[in-house]
Amino acid sequence: MGSDSWNTVNANFSASTWLQNSWAKETFPTGKFENSMSFFEASGMEFMILTFGYGLSTAEYNWGVAKLAAYPNKRAIIQCHDVNFGNFKALAEQSTNVFLIVSGHYDAAEWNNTFVNKAGIVGHEIMSDYQDFKNGYLRYYTFKPAENKVFAYTYHPLDNVYRTQATSQFSWDYTMTSIKDTVIDT
């Protein structure tokens, strides 16, 4: 989303109203929606989502570094519009807790690359964009702590159809014991 679009969003929606949600923690710059931080818990695991608008300025990168360092025991996910327009992989690699980067932007495309963060955890950089399919596919993830695996699915809810290509349906190993046991001291 370009700066003109963000100006429209910021003029019409209150970041302070969004921050009233228990899971919403912060926006950057303060009072604007371009970038945000959210927390949630599932299966006894604490997660952090850092969401970035289009691109990644130096100030946004530094904000991300500070937030990741402030919450090293939360499993971190970076969500961005275009993983190739910004240094998101470097942001993930310098952290001890980012294990997933998700993005879109490239019509009718999907891929899964890997990176290794500072704690030695293999993370996944996943791009999925189904807008040229014109029929409502979505990507979702299932975490199975008992198996220490994450499963990715691409699904069409109206037609109850799954895409089963290797880039559409896959899994990876991810240790779901306490992140405190896997994070290194920095």
PDB file of N, CA, C and O in Angstrom, residues 109-183:
ATOM      1  N   ALA A 109       1.298 -16.577  -7.380  1.00  0.00           N
ATOM      2  CA  ALA A 109       2.600 -17.160  -7.079  1.00  0.00           C
ATOM      3  C   ALA A 109       2.640 -17.609  -5.627  1.00  0.00           C
ATOM      4  O   ALA A 109       1.918 -17.095  -4.773  1.00  0.00           O
ATOM      5  N   GLU A 110       3.500 -18.576  -5.374  1.00  0.00           N
ATOM      6  CA  GLU A 110       3.741 -19.018  -4.014  1.00  0.00           C
ATOM      7  C   GLU A 110       5.130 -19.647  -3.956  1.00  0.00           C
ATOM      8  O   GLU A 110       5.598 -20.218  -4.932  1.00  0.00           O
ATOM      9  N   TRP A 111       5.804 -19.449  -2.820  1.00  0.00           N
ATOM     10  CA  TRP A 111       7.091 -20.099  -2.613  1.00  0.00           C
ATOM     11  C   TRP A 111       7.363 -20.219  -1.128  1.00  0.00           C
ATOM     12  O   TRP A 111       6.696 -19.613  -0.302  1.00  0.00           O
ATOM     13  N   ASN A 112       8.370 -21.026  -0.815  1.00  0.00           N
ATOM     14  CA  ASN A 112       8.790 -21.255   0.552  1.00  0.00           C
ATOM     15  C   ASN A 112      10.309 -21.328   0.566  1.00  0.00           C
ATOM     16  O   ASN A 112      10.891 -22.277   0.072  1.00  0.00           O
ATOM     17  N   ASN A 113      10.960 -20.288   1.102  1.00  0.00           N
ATOM     18  CA  ASN A 113      12.408 -20.264   1.272  1.00  0.00           C
ATOM     19  C   ASN A 113      12.715 -20.401   2.757  1.00  0.00           C
ATOM     20  O   ASN A 113      11.845 -20.206   3.599  1.00  0.00           O
ATOM     21  N   THR A 114      13.952 -20.689   3.078  1.00  0.00           N
ATOM     22  CA  THR A 114      14.333 -20.794   4.488  1.00  0.00           C
ATOM     23  C   THR A 114      15.415 -19.774   4.833  1.00  0.00           C
ATOM     24  O   THR A 114      16.076 -19.234   3.956  1.00  0.00           O
ATOM     25  N   PHE A 115      15.542 -19.524   6.119  1.00  0.00           N
ATOM     26  CA  PHE A 115      16.609 -18.683   6.669  1.00  0.00           C
ATOM     27  C   PHE A 115      16.970 -19.274   8.030  1.00  0.00           C
ATOM     28  O   PHE A 115      16.243 -20.123   8.556  1.00  0.00           O
ATOM     29  N   VAL A 116      18.075 -18.839   8.594  1.00  0.00           N
ATOM     30  CA  VAL A 116      18.475 -19.280   9.929  1.00  0.00           C
ATOM     31  C   VAL A 116      18.647 -18.033  10.791  1.00  0.00           C
ATOM     32  O   VAL A 116      19.380 -17.116  10.428  1.00  0.00           O
ATOM     33  N   ASN A 117      17.929 -17.993  11.937  1.00  0.00           N
ATOM     34  CA  ASN A 117      18.046 -16.819  12.787  1.00  0.00           C
ATOM     35  C   ASN A 117      19.259 -16.942  13.715  1.00  0.00           C
ATOM     36  O   ASN A 117      19.974 -17.953  13.701  1.00  0.00           O
ATOM     37  N   LYS A 118      19.495 -15.922  14.504  1.00  0.00           N
ATOM     38  CA  LYS A 118      20.683 -15.832  15.356  1.00  0.00           C
ATOM     39  C   LYS A 118      20.744 -16.952  16.400  1.00  0.00           C
ATOM     40  O   LYS A 118      21.818 -17.279  16.893  1.00  0.00           O
ATOM     41  N   ALA A 119      19.610 -17.554  16.728  1.00  0.00           N
ATOM     42  CA  ALA A 119      19.578 -18.658  17.692  1.00  0.00           C
ATOM     43  C   ALA A 119      19.796 -20.003  17.004  1.00  0.00           C
ATOM     44  O   ALA A 119      19.759 -21.042  17.647  1.00  0.00           O
ATOM     45  N   GLY A 120      19.993 -19.973  15.670  1.00  0.00           N
ATOM     46  CA  GLY A 120      20.185 -21.214  14.932  1.00  0.00           C
ATOM     47  C   GLY A 120      18.887 -21.903  14.542  1.00  0.00           C
ATOM     48  O   GLY A 120      18.897 -23.038  14.058  1.00  0.00           O
ATOM     49  N   ILE A 121      17.771 -21.233  14.728  1.00  0.00           N
ATOM     50  CA  ILE A 121      16.463 -21.793  14.373  1.00  0.00           C
ATOM     51  C   ILE A 121      16.221 -21.572  12.883  1.00  0.00           C
ATOM     52  O   ILE A 121      16.350 -20.459  12.383  1.00  0.00           O
ATOM     53  N   VAL A 122      15.883 -22.647  12.179  1.00  0.00           N
ATOM     54  CA  VAL A 122      15.546 -22.541  10.759  1.00  0.00           C
ATOM     55  C   VAL A 122      14.146 -21.952  10.666  1.00  0.00           C
ATOM     56  O   VAL A 122      13.199 -22.471  11.269  1.00  0.00           O
ATOM     57  N   GLY A 123      14.032 -20.857   9.944  1.00  0.00           N
ATOM     58  CA  GLY A 123      12.748 -20.202   9.743  1.00  0.00           C
ATOM     59  C   GLY A 123      12.310 -20.326   8.298  1.00  0.00           C
ATOM     60  O   GLY A 123      13.102 -20.696   7.423  1.00  0.00           O
ATOM     61  N   HIS A 124      11.051 -20.007   8.054  1.00  0.00           N
ATOM     62  CA  HIS A 124      10.499 -20.100   6.701  1.00  0.00           C
ATOM     63  C   HIS A 124       9.982 -18.744   6.244  1.00  0.00           C
ATOM     64  O   HIS A 124       9.315 -18.036   6.998  1.00  0.00           O
ATOM     65  N   GLU A 125      10.337 -18.409   5.019  1.00  0.00           N
ATOM     66  CA  GLU A 125       9.884 -17.192   4.343  1.00  0.00           C
ATOM     67  C   GLU A 125       8.891 -17.664   3.285  1.00  0.00           C
ATOM     68  O   GLU A 125       9.278 -18.266   2.288  1.00  0.00           O
ATOM     69  N   ILE A 126       7.611 -17.426   3.548  1.00  0.00           N
ATOM     70  CA  ILE A 126       6.561 -17.993   2.702  1.00  0.00           C
ATOM     71  C   ILE A 126       5.773 -16.882   2.024  1.00  0.00           C
ATOM     72  O   ILE A 126       5.252 -15.991   2.679  1.00  0.00           O
ATOM     73  N   MET A 127       5.716 -16.969   0.709  1.00  0.00           N
ATOM     74  CA  MET A 127       4.938 -16.020  -0.077  1.00  0.00           C
ATOM     75  C   MET A 127       3.756 -16.778  -0.659  1.00  0.00           C
ATOM     76  O   MET A 127       3.910 -17.871  -1.198  1.00  0.00           O
ATOM     77  N   SER A 128       2.574 -16.206  -0.519  1.00  0.00           N
ATOM     78  CA  SER A 128       1.377 -16.799  -1.119  1.00  0.00           C
ATOM     79  C   SER A 128       0.442 -15.671  -1.544  1.00  0.00           C
ATOM     80  O   SER A 128       0.107 -14.802  -0.752  1.00  0.00           O
ATOM     81  N   ASP A 129       0.078 -15.694  -2.813  1.00  0.00           N
ATOM     82  CA  ASP A 129      -0.773 -14.654  -3.383  1.00  0.00           C
ATOM     83  C   ASP A 129      -1.697 -15.304  -4.404  1.00  0.00           C
ATOM     84  O   ASP A 129      -1.256 -15.797  -5.437  1.00  0.00           O
ATOM     85  N   TYR A 130      -2.979 -15.299  -4.106  1.00  0.00           N
ATOM     86  CA  TYR A 130      -3.946 -15.992  -4.956  1.00  0.00           C
ATOM     87  C   TYR A 130      -4.910 -15.037  -5.649  1.00  0.00           C
ATOM     88  O   TYR A 130      -5.950 -15.449  -6.155  1.00  0.00           O
ATOM     89  N   GLN A 131      -4.566 -13.750  -5.751  1.00  0.00           N
ATOM     90  CA  GLN A 131      -5.502 -12.780  -6.304  1.00  0.00           C
ATOM     91  C   GLN A 131      -5.811 -13.014  -7.773  1.00  0.00           C
ATOM     92  O   GLN A 131      -6.897 -12.691  -8.235  1.00  0.00           O
ATOM     93  N   ASP A 132      -4.892 -13.593  -8.544  1.00  0.00           N
ATOM     94  CA  ASP A 132      -5.196 -13.869  -9.950  1.00  0.00           C
ATOM     95  C   ASP A 132      -6.040 -15.124 -10.143  1.00  0.00           C
ATOM     96  O   ASP A 132      -6.522 -15.380 -11.235  1.00  0.00           O
ATOM     97  N   PHE A 133      -6.234 -15.886  -9.079  1.00  0.00           N
ATOM     98  CA  PHE A 133      -7.099 -17.058  -9.175  1.00  0.00           C
ATOM     99  C   PHE A 133      -8.564 -16.624  -9.218  1.00  0.00           C
ATOM    100  O   PHE A 133      -9.412 -17.363  -9.672  1.00  0.00           O
ATOM    101  N   LYS A 134      -8.862 -15.434  -8.728  1.00  0.00           N
ATOM    102  CA  LYS A 134     -10.197 -14.819  -8.762  1.00  0.00           C
ATOM    103  C   LYS A 134     -11.286 -15.691  -8.128  1.00  0.00           C
ATOM    104  O   LYS A 134     -12.445 -15.556  -8.441  1.00  0.00           O
ATOM    105  N   ASN A 135     -10.867 -16.598  -7.250  1.00  0.00           N
ATOM    106  CA  ASN A 135     -11.898 -17.478  -6.711  1.00  0.00           C
ATOM    107  C   ASN A 135     -11.737 -17.812  -5.242  1.00  0.00           C
ATOM    108  O   ASN A 135     -12.314 -18.783  -4.775  1.00  0.00           O
ATOM    109  N   GLY A 136     -10.941 -17.073  -4.504  1.00  0.00           N
ATOM    110  CA  GLY A 136     -10.984 -17.158  -3.061  1.00  0.00           C
ATOM    111  C   GLY A 136     -10.112 -18.164  -2.347  1.00  0.00           C
ATOM    112  O   GLY A 136     -10.456 -18.563  -1.238  1.00  0.00           O
ATOM    113  N   TYR A 137      -8.993 -18.598  -2.933  1.00  0.00           N
ATOM    114  CA  TYR A 137      -8.091 -19.452  -2.173  1.00  0.00           C
ATOM    115  C   TYR A 137      -7.486 -18.678  -1.011  1.00  0.00           C
ATOM    116  O   TYR A 137      -7.311 -17.463  -1.083  1.00  0.00           O
ATOM    117  N   LEU A 138      -7.149 -19.389   0.056  1.00  0.00           N
ATOM    118  CA  LEU A 138      -6.469 -18.806   1.195  1.00  0.00           C
ATOM    119  C   LEU A 138      -5.444 -19.801   1.720  1.00  0.00           C
ATOM    120  O   LEU A 138      -5.524 -20.989   1.464  1.00  0.00           O
ATOM    121  N   ARG A 139      -4.467 -19.276   2.433  1.00  0.00           N
ATOM    122  CA  ARG A 139      -3.425 -20.117   3.033  1.00  0.00           C
ATOM    123  C   ARG A 139      -3.653 -20.141   4.531  1.00  0.00           C
ATOM    124  O   ARG A 139      -3.894 -19.122   5.153  1.00  0.00           O
ATOM    125  N   TYR A 140      -3.577 -21.331   5.138  1.00  0.00           N
ATOM    126  CA  TYR A 140      -3.615 -21.409   6.590  1.00  0.00           C
ATOM    127  C   TYR A 140      -2.599 -22.433   7.075  1.00  0.00           C
ATOM    128  O   TYR A 140      -2.125 -23.272   6.313  1.00  0.00           O
ATOM    129  N   TYR A 141      -2.257 -22.318   8.361  1.00  0.00           N
ATOM    130  CA  TYR A 141      -1.226 -23.146   8.975  1.00  0.00           C
ATOM    131  C   TYR A 141      -1.806 -23.874  10.182  1.00  0.00           C
ATOM    132  O   TYR A 141      -2.559 -23.289  10.950  1.00  0.00           O
ATOM    133  N   THR A 142      -1.422 -25.128  10.339  1.00  0.00           N
ATOM    134  CA  THR A 142      -1.807 -25.922  11.499  1.00  0.00           C
ATOM    135  C   THR A 142      -0.536 -26.308  12.246  1.00  0.00           C
ATOM    136  O   THR A 142       0.377 -26.892  11.664  1.00  0.00           O
ATOM    137  N   PHE A 143      -0.485 -25.964  13.522  1.00  0.00           N
ATOM    138  CA  PHE A 143       0.651 -26.289  14.374  1.00  0.00           C
ATOM    139  C   PHE A 143       0.295 -27.541  15.164  1.00  0.00           C
ATOM    140  O   PHE A 143      -0.754 -27.583  15.811  1.00  0.00           O
ATOM    141  N   LYS A 144       1.163 -28.542  15.124  1.00  0.00           N
ATOM    142  CA  LYS A 144       0.933 -29.785  15.861  1.00  0.00           C
ATOM    143  C   LYS A 144       2.090 -29.986  16.839  1.00  0.00           C
ATOM    144  O   LYS A 144       3.108 -30.597  16.506  1.00  0.00           O
ATOM    145  N   PRO A 145       1.942 -29.451  18.078  1.00  0.00           N
ATOM    146  CA  PRO A 145       3.025 -29.533  19.057  1.00  0.00           C
ATOM    147  C   PRO A 145       3.475 -30.961  19.358  1.00  0.00           C
ATOM    148  O   PRO A 145       4.661 -31.206  19.558  1.00  0.00           O
ATOM    149  N   ALA A 146       2.569 -31.911  19.400  1.00  0.00           N
ATOM    150  CA  ALA A 146       2.953 -33.290  19.707  1.00  0.00           C
ATOM    151  C   ALA A 146       3.889 -33.869  18.650  1.00  0.00           C
ATOM    152  O   ALA A 146       4.682 -34.771  18.943  1.00  0.00           O
ATOM    153  N   GLU A 147       3.821 -33.342  17.427  1.00  0.00           N
ATOM    154  CA  GLU A 147       4.678 -33.805  16.335  1.00  0.00           C
ATOM    155  C   GLU A 147       5.838 -32.852  16.055  1.00  0.00           C
ATOM    156  O   GLU A 147       6.696 -33.157  15.227  1.00  0.00           O
ATOM    157  N   ASN A 148       5.824 -31.680  16.697  1.00  0.00           N
ATOM    158  CA  ASN A 148       6.814 -30.630  16.399  1.00  0.00           C
ATOM    159  C   ASN A 148       6.844 -30.332  14.902  1.00  0.00           C
ATOM    160  O   ASN A 148       7.901 -30.270  14.281  1.00  0.00           O
ATOM    161  N   LYS A 149       5.666 -30.140  14.324  1.00  0.00           N
ATOM    162  CA  LYS A 149       5.543 -29.860  12.896  1.00  0.00           C
ATOM    163  C   LYS A 149       4.516 -28.762  12.661  1.00  0.00           C
ATOM    164  O   LYS A 149       3.555 -28.611  13.416  1.00  0.00           O
ATOM    165  N   VAL A 150       4.744 -28.011  11.592  1.00  0.00           N
ATOM    166  CA  VAL A 150       3.786 -27.019  11.113  1.00  0.00           C
ATOM    167  C   VAL A 150       3.370 -27.458   9.716  1.00  0.00           C
ATOM    168  O   VAL A 150       4.215 -27.829   8.899  1.00  0.00           O
ATOM    169  N   PHE A 151       2.080 -27.420   9.450  1.00  0.00           N
ATOM    170  CA  PHE A 151       1.536 -27.821   8.157  1.00  0.00           C
ATOM    171  C   PHE A 151       0.907 -26.609   7.481  1.00  0.00           C
ATOM    172  O   PHE A 151       0.149 -25.864   8.111  1.00  0.00           O
ATOM    173  N   ALA A 152       1.223 -26.408   6.215  1.00  0.00           N
ATOM    174  CA  ALA A 152       0.654 -25.313   5.421  1.00  0.00           C
ATOM    175  C   ALA A 152      -0.357 -25.897   4.441  1.00  0.00           C
ATOM    176  O   ALA A 152      -0.073 -26.906   3.778  1.00  0.00           O
ATOM    177  N   TYR A 153      -1.510 -25.264   4.361  1.00  0.00           N
ATOM    178  CA  TYR A 153      -2.570 -25.693   3.449  1.00  0.00           C
ATOM    179  C   TYR A 153      -3.059 -24.513   2.637  1.00  0.00           C
ATOM    180  O   TYR A 153      -3.115 -23.382   3.135  1.00  0.00           O
ATOM    181  N   THR A 154      -3.436 -24.774   1.401  1.00  0.00           N
ATOM    182  CA  THR A 154      -4.049 -23.776   0.534  1.00  0.00           C
ATOM    183  C   THR A 154      -5.445 -24.295   0.208  1.00  0.00           C
ATOM    184  O   THR A 154      -5.595 -25.386  -0.347  1.00  0.00           O
ATOM    185  N   TYR A 155      -6.445 -23.503   0.548  1.00  0.00           N
ATOM    186  CA  TYR A 155      -7.822 -23.999   0.590  1.00  0.00           C
ATOM    187  C   TYR A 155      -8.773 -23.005  -0.050  1.00  0.00           C
ATOM    188  O   TYR A 155      -8.608 -21.789   0.079  1.00  0.00           O
ATOM    189  N   HIS A 156      -9.794 -23.540  -0.708  1.00  0.00           N
ATOM    190  CA  HIS A 156     -10.886 -22.733  -1.257  1.00  0.00           C
ATOM    191  C   HIS A 156     -12.143 -23.054  -0.446  1.00  0.00           C
ATOM    192  O   HIS A 156     -12.747 -24.111  -0.626  1.00  0.00           O
ATOM    193  N   PRO A 157     -12.546 -22.165   0.484  1.00  0.00           N
ATOM    194  CA  PRO A 157     -13.648 -22.485   1.398  1.00  0.00           C
ATOM    195  C   PRO A 157     -15.012 -22.640   0.724  1.00  0.00           C
ATOM    196  O   PRO A 157     -15.836 -23.433   1.189  1.00  0.00           O
ATOM    197  N   LEU A 158     -15.266 -21.923  -0.361  1.00  0.00           N
ATOM    198  CA  LEU A 158     -16.574 -22.035  -1.011  1.00  0.00           C
ATOM    199  C   LEU A 158     -16.727 -23.352  -1.772  1.00  0.00           C
ATOM    200  O   LEU A 158     -17.802 -23.945  -1.789  1.00  0.00           O
ATOM    201  N   ASP A 159     -15.632 -23.797  -2.390  1.00  0.00           N
ATOM    202  CA  ASP A 159     -15.686 -25.038  -3.165  1.00  0.00           C
ATOM    203  C   ASP A 159     -15.187 -26.248  -2.382  1.00  0.00           C
ATOM    204  O   ASP A 159     -15.233 -27.368  -2.882  1.00  0.00           O
ATOM    205  N   ASN A 160     -14.688 -26.021  -1.157  1.00  0.00           N
ATOM    206  CA  ASN A 160     -14.134 -27.094  -0.328  1.00  0.00           C
ATOM    207  C   ASN A 160     -13.062 -27.878  -1.093  1.00  0.00           C
ATOM    208  O   ASN A 160     -13.077 -29.107  -1.149  1.00  0.00           O
ATOM    209  N   VAL A 161     -12.114 -27.139  -1.695  1.00  0.00           N
ATOM    210  CA  VAL A 161     -11.057 -27.727  -2.520  1.00  0.00           C
ATOM    211  C   VAL A 161      -9.707 -27.279  -1.973  1.00  0.00           C
ATOM    212  O   VAL A 161      -9.518 -26.109  -1.640  1.00  0.00           O
ATOM    213  N   TYR A 162      -8.767 -28.216  -1.910  1.00  0.00           N
ATOM    214  CA  TYR A 162      -7.393 -27.917  -1.526  1.00  0.00           C
ATOM    215  C   TYR A 162      -6.493 -27.954  -2.749  1.00  0.00           C
ATOM    216  O   TYR A 162      -6.657 -28.824  -3.603  1.00  0.00           O
ATOM    217  N   ARG A 163      -5.538 -27.026  -2.807  1.00  0.00           N
ATOM    218  CA  ARG A 163      -4.454 -27.135  -3.787  1.00  0.00           C
ATOM    219  C   ARG A 163      -3.415 -28.042  -3.146  1.00  0.00           C
ATOM    220  O   ARG A 163      -3.075 -27.857  -1.987  1.00  0.00           O
ATOM    221  N   THR A 164      -2.916 -29.007  -3.895  1.00  0.00           N
ATOM    222  CA  THR A 164      -2.019 -30.006  -3.309  1.00  0.00           C
ATOM    223  C   THR A 164      -0.620 -30.006  -3.922  1.00  0.00           C
ATOM    224  O   THR A 164       0.187 -30.892  -3.637  1.00  0.00           O
ATOM    225  N   GLN A 165      -0.298 -29.020  -4.747  1.00  0.00           N
ATOM    226  CA  GLN A 165       1.046 -28.913  -5.296  1.00  0.00           C
ATOM    227  C   GLN A 165       2.047 -28.737  -4.140  1.00  0.00           C
ATOM    228  O   GLN A 165       1.697 -28.297  -3.055  1.00  0.00           O
ATOM    229  N   ALA A 166       3.306 -29.026  -4.404  1.00  0.00           N
ATOM    230  CA  ALA A 166       4.345 -28.947  -3.369  1.00  0.00           C
ATOM    231  C   ALA A 166       4.474 -27.550  -2.769  1.00  0.00           C
ATOM    232  O   ALA A 166       4.842 -27.407  -1.602  1.00  0.00           O
ATOM    233  N   THR A 167       4.191 -26.506  -3.541  1.00  0.00           N
ATOM    234  CA  THR A 167       4.275 -25.136  -3.018  1.00  0.00           C
ATOM    235  C   THR A 167       2.978 -24.696  -2.349  1.00  0.00           C
ATOM    236  O   THR A 167       2.925 -23.620  -1.759  1.00  0.00           O
ATOM    237  N   SER A 168       1.942 -25.522  -2.445  1.00  0.00           N
ATOM    238  CA  SER A 168       0.636 -25.190  -1.878  1.00  0.00           C
ATOM    239  C   SER A 168       0.335 -25.928  -0.581  1.00  0.00           C
ATOM    240  O   SER A 168      -0.406 -25.443   0.265  1.00  0.00           O
ATOM    241  N   GLN A 169       0.873 -27.124  -0.452  1.00  0.00           N
ATOM    242  CA  GLN A 169       0.618 -27.949   0.728  1.00  0.00           C
ATOM    243  C   GLN A 169       1.936 -28.605   1.133  1.00  0.00           C
ATOM    244  O   GLN A 169       2.511 -29.381   0.382  1.00  0.00           O
ATOM    245  N   PHE A 170       2.416 -28.256   2.315  1.00  0.00           N
ATOM    246  CA  PHE A 170       3.720 -28.754   2.753  1.00  0.00           C
ATOM    247  C   PHE A 170       3.797 -28.653   4.271  1.00  0.00           C
ATOM    248  O   PHE A 170       2.907 -28.106   4.924  1.00  0.00           O
ATOM    249  N   SER A 171       4.869 -29.171   4.836  1.00  0.00           N
ATOM    250  CA  SER A 171       5.075 -29.100   6.279  1.00  0.00           C
ATOM    251  C   SER A 171       6.553 -28.895   6.559  1.00  0.00           C
ATOM    252  O   SER A 171       7.397 -29.080   5.676  1.00  0.00           O
ATOM    253  N   TRP A 172       6.843 -28.509   7.800  1.00  0.00           N
ATOM    254  CA  TRP A 172       8.229 -28.407   8.228  1.00  0.00           C
ATOM    255  C   TRP A 172       8.311 -28.688   9.722  1.00  0.00           C
ATOM    256  O   TRP A 172       7.333 -28.569  10.443  1.00  0.00           O
ATOM    257  N   ASP A 173       9.503 -29.101  10.138  1.00  0.00           N
ATOM    258  CA  ASP A 173       9.770 -29.358  11.540  1.00  0.00           C
ATOM    259  C   ASP A 173       9.953 -28.039  12.276  1.00  0.00           C
ATOM    260  O   ASP A 173      10.617 -27.129  11.771  1.00  0.00           O
ATOM    261  N   TYR A 174       9.354 -27.946  13.458  1.00  0.00           N
ATOM    262  CA  TYR A 174       9.512 -26.758  14.283  1.00  0.00           C
ATOM    263  C   TYR A 174       9.347 -27.177  15.745  1.00  0.00           C
ATOM    264  O   TYR A 174       8.274 -27.643  16.147  1.00  0.00           O
ATOM    265  N   THR A 175      10.380 -27.028  16.522  1.00  0.00           N
ATOM    266  CA  THR A 175      10.355 -27.422  17.926  1.00  0.00           C
ATOM    267  C   THR A 175       9.400 -26.524  18.695  1.00  0.00           C
ATOM    268  O   THR A 175       9.544 -25.296  18.667  1.00  0.00           O
ATOM    269  N   MET A 176       8.447 -27.138  19.347  1.00  0.00           N
ATOM    270  CA  MET A 176       7.442 -26.367  20.072  1.00  0.00           C
ATOM    271  C   MET A 176       7.550 -26.531  21.577  1.00  0.00           C
ATOM    272  O   MET A 176       6.603 -26.279  22.299  1.00  0.00           O
ATOM    273  N   THR A 177       8.723 -26.940  22.054  1.00  0.00           N
ATOM    274  CA  THR A 177       8.982 -26.882  23.479  1.00  0.00           C
ATOM    275  C   THR A 177       9.145 -25.414  23.836  1.00  0.00           C
ATOM    276  O   THR A 177       9.098 -24.548  22.965  1.00  0.00           O
ATOM    277  N   SER A 178       9.392 -25.126  25.061  1.00  0.00           N
ATOM    278  CA  SER A 178       9.520 -23.744  25.490  1.00  0.00           C
ATOM    279  C   SER A 178      10.587 -23.020  24.687  1.00  0.00           C
ATOM    280  O   SER A 178      11.709 -23.498  24.558  1.00  0.00           O
ATOM    281  N   ILE A 179      10.247 -21.884  24.151  1.00  0.00           N
ATOM    282  CA  ILE A 179      11.225 -21.089  23.398  1.00  0.00           C
ATOM    283  C   ILE A 179      12.360 -20.639  24.326  1.00  0.00           C
ATOM    284  O   ILE A 179      13.468 -20.400  23.898  1.00  0.00           O
ATOM    285  N   LYS A 180      12.076 -20.587  25.617  1.00  0.00           N
ATOM    286  CA  LYS A 180      13.119 -20.232  26.585  1.00  0.00           C
ATOM    287  C   LYS A 180      14.256 -21.255  26.538  1.00  0.00           C
ATOM    288  O   LYS A 180      15.383 -20.942  26.855  1.00  0.00           O
ATOM    289  N   ASP A 181      13.925 -22.497  26.151  1.00  0.00           N
ATOM    290  CA  ASP A 181      14.942 -23.538  26.062  1.00  0.00           C
ATOM    291  C   ASP A 181      15.778 -23.426  24.798  1.00  0.00           C
ATOM    292  O   ASP A 181      16.835 -24.022  24.706  1.00  0.00           O
ATOM    293  N   THR A 182      15.283 -22.694  23.787  1.00  0.00           N
ATOM    294  CA  THR A 182      15.968 -22.655  22.514  1.00  0.00           C
ATOM    295  C   THR A 182      16.600 -21.301  22.196  1.00  0.00           C
ATOM    296  O   THR A 182      17.406 -21.202  21.291  1.00  0.00           O
ATOM    297  N   VAL A 183      16.248 -20.266  22.914  1.00  0.00           N
ATOM    298  CA  VAL A 183      16.790 -18.931  22.643  1.00  0.00           C
ATOM    299  C   VAL A 183      18.162 -18.781  23.293  1.00  0.00           C
ATOM    300  O   VAL A 183      18.361 -19.173  24.426  1.00  0.00           O
TER     301      VAL A 183
END
